[in-house]
Amino acid sequence: LSQSQRQFLRKLAHDLKPLVNIGKNGLSDNLLDSANIALDSHELVKVKFYDFKDEKRELADELAGQLRAELIYVIGNTAILYRRQSDAEKRKINLPRD
């Protein structure tokens, strides 16, 4: 993704509520399943860190890798993930072209 596309996605994510919460269980199978479902239906997802705050950047990178998603940004204890919907008819987000 280009820098302008990342900026666009950050603006879209601003008003979103976190759909995925990382607590004491870390990156469990249940968390990966629910994050996968959230990305399939929303494309753009906020992830809130309640635990592992010191490792949030590494965990966000690992989560994005396991979900085949893009890590857009980490701010505070929140990460923003994006994965483009493979079905063109179900896409909700049209990225600007550079």
JSON list of C-alpha atoms in Angstrom, two decimals:
[
{"chain": "A", "resi": 1, "resn": "LEU", "atom": "CA", "xyz": [0.00, 0.00, 0.00]},
{"chain": "A", "resi": 2, "resn": "SER", "atom": "CA", "xyz": [1.15, 3.52, -0.72]},
{"chain": "A", "resi": 3, "resn": "GLN", "atom": "CA", "xyz": [1.49, 6.23, 1.90]},
{"chain": "A", "resi": 4, "resn": "SER", "atom": "CA", "xyz": [-1.64, 8.05, 0.67]},
{"chain": "A", "resi": 5, "resn": "GLN", "atom": "CA", "xyz": [-3.67, 4.82, 0.81]},
{"chain": "A", "resi": 6, "resn": "ARG", "atom": "CA", "xyz": [-2.48, 4.25, 4.39]},
{"chain": "A", "resi": 7, "resn": "GLN", "atom": "CA", "xyz": [-3.52, 7.82, 5.29]},
{"chain": "A", "resi": 8, "resn": "PHE", "atom": "CA", "xyz": [-6.92, 7.21, 3.71]},
{"chain": "A", "resi": 9, "resn": "LEU", "atom": "CA", "xyz": [-7.41, 4.02, 5.76]},
{"chain": "A", "resi": 10, "resn": "ARG", "atom": "CA", "xyz": [-6.28, 5.74, 8.97]},
{"chain": "A", "resi": 11, "resn": "LYS", "atom": "CA", "xyz": [-8.95, 8.40, 8.44]},
{"chain": "A", "resi": 12, "resn": "LEU", "atom": "CA", "xyz": [-11.60, 5.75, 7.85]},
{"chain": "A", "resi": 13, "resn": "ALA", "atom": "CA", "xyz": [-10.55, 3.88, 10.99]},
{"chain": "A", "resi": 14, "resn": "HIS", "atom": "CA", "xyz": [-10.68, 6.97, 13.21]},
{"chain": "A", "resi": 15, "resn": "ASP", "atom": "CA", "xyz": [-14.33, 6.55, 14.26]},
{"chain": "A", "resi": 16, "resn": "LEU", "atom": "CA", "xyz": [-14.32, 2.74, 14.37]},
{"chain": "A", "resi": 17, "resn": "LYS", "atom": "CA", "xyz": [-14.69, 0.86, 17.63]},
{"chain": "A", "resi": 18, "resn": "PRO", "atom": "CA", "xyz": [-12.18, -1.95, 18.30]},
{"chain": "A", "resi": 19, "resn": "LEU", "atom": "CA", "xyz": [-13.62, -5.28, 17.15]},
{"chain": "A", "resi": 20, "resn": "VAL", "atom": "CA", "xyz": [-10.71, -7.41, 18.33]},
{"chain": "A", "resi": 21, "resn": "ASN", "atom": "CA", "xyz": [-9.37, -7.27, 21.88]},
{"chain": "A", "resi": 22, "resn": "ILE", "atom": "CA", "xyz": [-6.06, -8.80, 22.90]},
{"chain": "A", "resi": 23, "resn": "GLY", "atom": "CA", "xyz": [-6.09, -9.78, 26.56]},
{"chain": "A", "resi": 24, "resn": "LYS", "atom": "CA", "xyz": [-4.22, -12.20, 28.76]},
{"chain": "A", "resi": 25, "resn": "ASN", "atom": "CA", "xyz": [-4.52, -15.09, 26.27]},
{"chain": "A", "resi": 26, "resn": "GLY", "atom": "CA", "xyz": [-2.57, -13.21, 23.60]},
{"chain": "A", "resi": 27, "resn": "LEU", "atom": "CA", "xyz": [-2.86, -14.44, 20.02]},
{"chain": "A", "resi": 28, "resn": "SER", "atom": "CA", "xyz": [-5.01, -17.48, 20.72]},
{"chain": "A", "resi": 29, "resn": "ASP", "atom": "CA", "xyz": [-6.78, -19.54, 18.06]},
{"chain": "A", "resi": 30, "resn": "ASN", "atom": "CA", "xyz": [-10.12, -18.01, 19.10]},
{"chain": "A", "resi": 31, "resn": "LEU", "atom": "CA", "xyz": [-8.71, -14.51, 18.69]},
{"chain": "A", "resi": 32, "resn": "LEU", "atom": "CA", "xyz": [-7.33, -15.35, 15.23]},
{"chain": "A", "resi": 33, "resn": "ASP", "atom": "CA", "xyz": [-10.68, -16.82, 14.19]},
{"chain": "A", "resi": 34, "resn": "SER", "atom": "CA", "xyz": [-12.66, -13.79, 15.36]},
{"chain": "A", "resi": 35, "resn": "ALA", "atom": "CA", "xyz": [-10.15, -11.37, 13.77]},
{"chain": "A", "resi": 36, "resn": "ASN", "atom": "CA", "xyz": [-10.40, -13.31, 10.51]},
{"chain": "A", "resi": 37, "resn": "ILE", "atom": "CA", "xyz": [-14.19, -13.05, 10.55]},
{"chain": "A", "resi": 38, "resn": "ALA", "atom": "CA", "xyz": [-14.02, -9.34, 11.38]},
{"chain": "A", "resi": 39, "resn": "LEU", "atom": "CA", "xyz": [-11.63, -8.69, 8.48]},
{"chain": "A", "resi": 40, "resn": "ASP", "atom": "CA", "xyz": [-13.80, -10.70, 6.08]},
{"chain": "A", "resi": 41, "resn": "SER", "atom": "CA", "xyz": [-16.87, -8.67, 6.91]},
{"chain": "A", "resi": 42, "resn": "HIS", "atom": "CA", "xyz": [-15.37, -5.22, 7.56]},
{"chain": "A", "resi": 43, "resn": "GLU", "atom": "CA", "xyz": [-11.99, -5.12, 5.73]},
{"chain": "A", "resi": 44, "resn": "LEU", "atom": "CA", "xyz": [-10.71, -2.47, 8.18]},
{"chain": "A", "resi": 45, "resn": "VAL", "atom": "CA", "xyz": [-10.45, -3.46, 11.86]},
{"chain": "A", "resi": 46, "resn": "LYS", "atom": "CA", "xyz": [-9.16, -1.88, 15.04]},
{"chain": "A", "resi": 47, "resn": "VAL", "atom": "CA", "xyz": [-7.35, -4.15, 17.50]},
{"chain": "A", "resi": 48, "resn": "LYS", "atom": "CA", "xyz": [-7.17, -3.07, 21.15]},
{"chain": "A", "resi": 49, "resn": "PHE", "atom": "CA", "xyz": [-4.36, -4.27, 23.42]},
{"chain": "A", "resi": 50, "resn": "TYR", "atom": "CA", "xyz": [-5.39, -4.75, 27.06]},
{"chain": "A", "resi": 51, "resn": "ASP", "atom": "CA", "xyz": [-2.39, -6.91, 27.88]},
{"chain": "A", "resi": 52, "resn": "PHE", "atom": "CA", "xyz": [1.02, -7.31, 26.23]},
{"chain": "A", "resi": 53, "resn": "LYS", "atom": "CA", "xyz": [1.23, -3.54, 25.81]},
{"chain": "A", "resi": 54, "resn": "ASP", "atom": "CA", "xyz": [5.04, -3.66, 25.78]},
{"chain": "A", "resi": 55, "resn": "GLU", "atom": "CA", "xyz": [4.96, -6.08, 22.84]},
{"chain": "A", "resi": 56, "resn": "LYS", "atom": "CA", "xyz": [2.10, -4.52, 20.90]},
{"chain": "A", "resi": 57, "resn": "ARG", "atom": "CA", "xyz": [4.14, -3.67, 17.79]},
{"chain": "A", "resi": 58, "resn": "GLU", "atom": "CA", "xyz": [5.55, -7.20, 17.48]},
{"chain": "A", "resi": 59, "resn": "LEU", "atom": "CA", "xyz": [2.16, -8.81, 18.19]},
{"chain": "A", "resi": 60, "resn": "ALA", "atom": "CA", "xyz": [0.42, -6.53, 15.68]},
{"chain": "A", "resi": 61, "resn": "ASP", "atom": "CA", "xyz": [2.99, -7.50, 13.02]},
{"chain": "A", "resi": 62, "resn": "GLU", "atom": "CA", "xyz": [2.54, -11.19, 13.85]},
{"chain": "A", "resi": 63, "resn": "LEU", "atom": "CA", "xyz": [-1.26, -10.89, 13.82]},
{"chain": "A", "resi": 64, "resn": "ALA", "atom": "CA", "xyz": [-1.20, -9.15, 10.43]},
{"chain": "A", "resi": 65, "resn": "GLY", "atom": "CA", "xyz": [1.08, -11.85, 9.04]},
{"chain": "A", "resi": 66, "resn": "GLN", "atom": "CA", "xyz": [-1.08, -14.71, 10.27]},
{"chain": "A", "resi": 67, "resn": "LEU", "atom": "CA", "xyz": [-4.22, -13.06, 8.89]},
{"chain": "A", "resi": 68, "resn": "ARG", "atom": "CA", "xyz": [-2.59, -12.04, 5.58]},
{"chain": "A", "resi": 69, "resn": "ALA", "atom": "CA", "xyz": [-3.54, -8.44, 6.37]},
{"chain": "A", "resi": 70, "resn": "GLU", "atom": "CA", "xyz": [-1.73, -5.11, 6.23]},
{"chain": "A", "resi": 71, "resn": "LEU", "atom": "CA", "xyz": [-0.75, -3.43, 9.46]},
{"chain": "A", "resi": 72, "resn": "ILE", "atom": "CA", "xyz": [-1.75, 0.15, 8.75]},
{"chain": "A", "resi": 73, "resn": "TYR", "atom": "CA", "xyz": [-0.78, 1.85, 11.99]},
{"chain": "A", "resi": 74, "resn": "VAL", "atom": "CA", "xyz": [-0.18, 1.37, 15.70]},
{"chain": "A", "resi": 75, "resn": "ILE", "atom": "CA", "xyz": [-1.13, 4.27, 17.95]},
{"chain": "A", "resi": 76, "resn": "GLY", "atom": "CA", "xyz": [-1.33, 4.03, 21.71]},
{"chain": "A", "resi": 77, "resn": "ASN", "atom": "CA", "xyz": [-2.64, 0.57, 22.55]},
{"chain": "A", "resi": 78, "resn": "THR", "atom": "CA", "xyz": [-4.55, 0.22, 19.30]},
{"chain": "A", "resi": 79, "resn": "ALA", "atom": "CA", "xyz": [-3.54, -1.27, 15.95]},
{"chain": "A", "resi": 80, "resn": "ILE", "atom": "CA", "xyz": [-5.33, -0.87, 12.62]},
{"chain": "A", "resi": 81, "resn": "LEU", "atom": "CA", "xyz": [-5.44, -3.82, 10.22]},
{"chain": "A", "resi": 82, "resn": "TYR", "atom": "CA", "xyz": [-6.70, -3.91, 6.64]},
{"chain": "A", "resi": 83, "resn": "ARG", "atom": "CA", "xyz": [-7.33, -6.82, 4.31]},
{"chain": "A", "resi": 84, "resn": "ARG", "atom": "CA", "xyz": [-8.97, -6.27, 0.97]},
{"chain": "A", "resi": 85, "resn": "GLN", "atom": "CA", "xyz": [-12.11, -8.33, 0.40]},
{"chain": "A", "resi": 86, "resn": "SER", "atom": "CA", "xyz": [-11.36, -10.85, -2.36]},
{"chain": "A", "resi": 87, "resn": "ASP", "atom": "CA", "xyz": [-14.94, -10.75, -3.66]},
{"chain": "A", "resi": 88, "resn": "ALA", "atom": "CA", "xyz": [-15.31, -7.49, -5.61]},
{"chain": "A", "resi": 89, "resn": "GLU", "atom": "CA", "xyz": [-19.07, -7.35, -4.97]},
{"chain": "A", "resi": 90, "resn": "LYS", "atom": "CA", "xyz": [-18.59, -7.48, -1.18]},
{"chain": "A", "resi": 91, "resn": "ARG", "atom": "CA", "xyz": [-15.91, -4.77, -1.04]},
{"chain": "A", "resi": 92, "resn": "LYS", "atom": "CA", "xyz": [-16.79, -1.81, 1.16]},
{"chain": "A", "resi": 93, "resn": "ILE", "atom": "CA", "xyz": [-13.60, 0.20, 0.81]},
{"chain": "A", "resi": 94, "resn": "ASN", "atom": "CA", "xyz": [-12.36, 1.64, -2.47]},
{"chain": "A", "resi": 95, "resn": "LEU", "atom": "CA", "xyz": [-8.77, 2.71, -2.05]},
{"chain": "A", "resi": 96, "resn": "PRO", "atom": "CA", "xyz": [-7.65, 5.84, -3.89]},
{"chain": "A", "resi": 97, "resn": "ARG", "atom": "CA", "xyz": [-5.28, 5.23, -6.77]},
{"chain": "A", "resi": 98, "resn": "ASP", "atom": "CA", "xyz": [-1.86, 6.83, -6.75]}
]
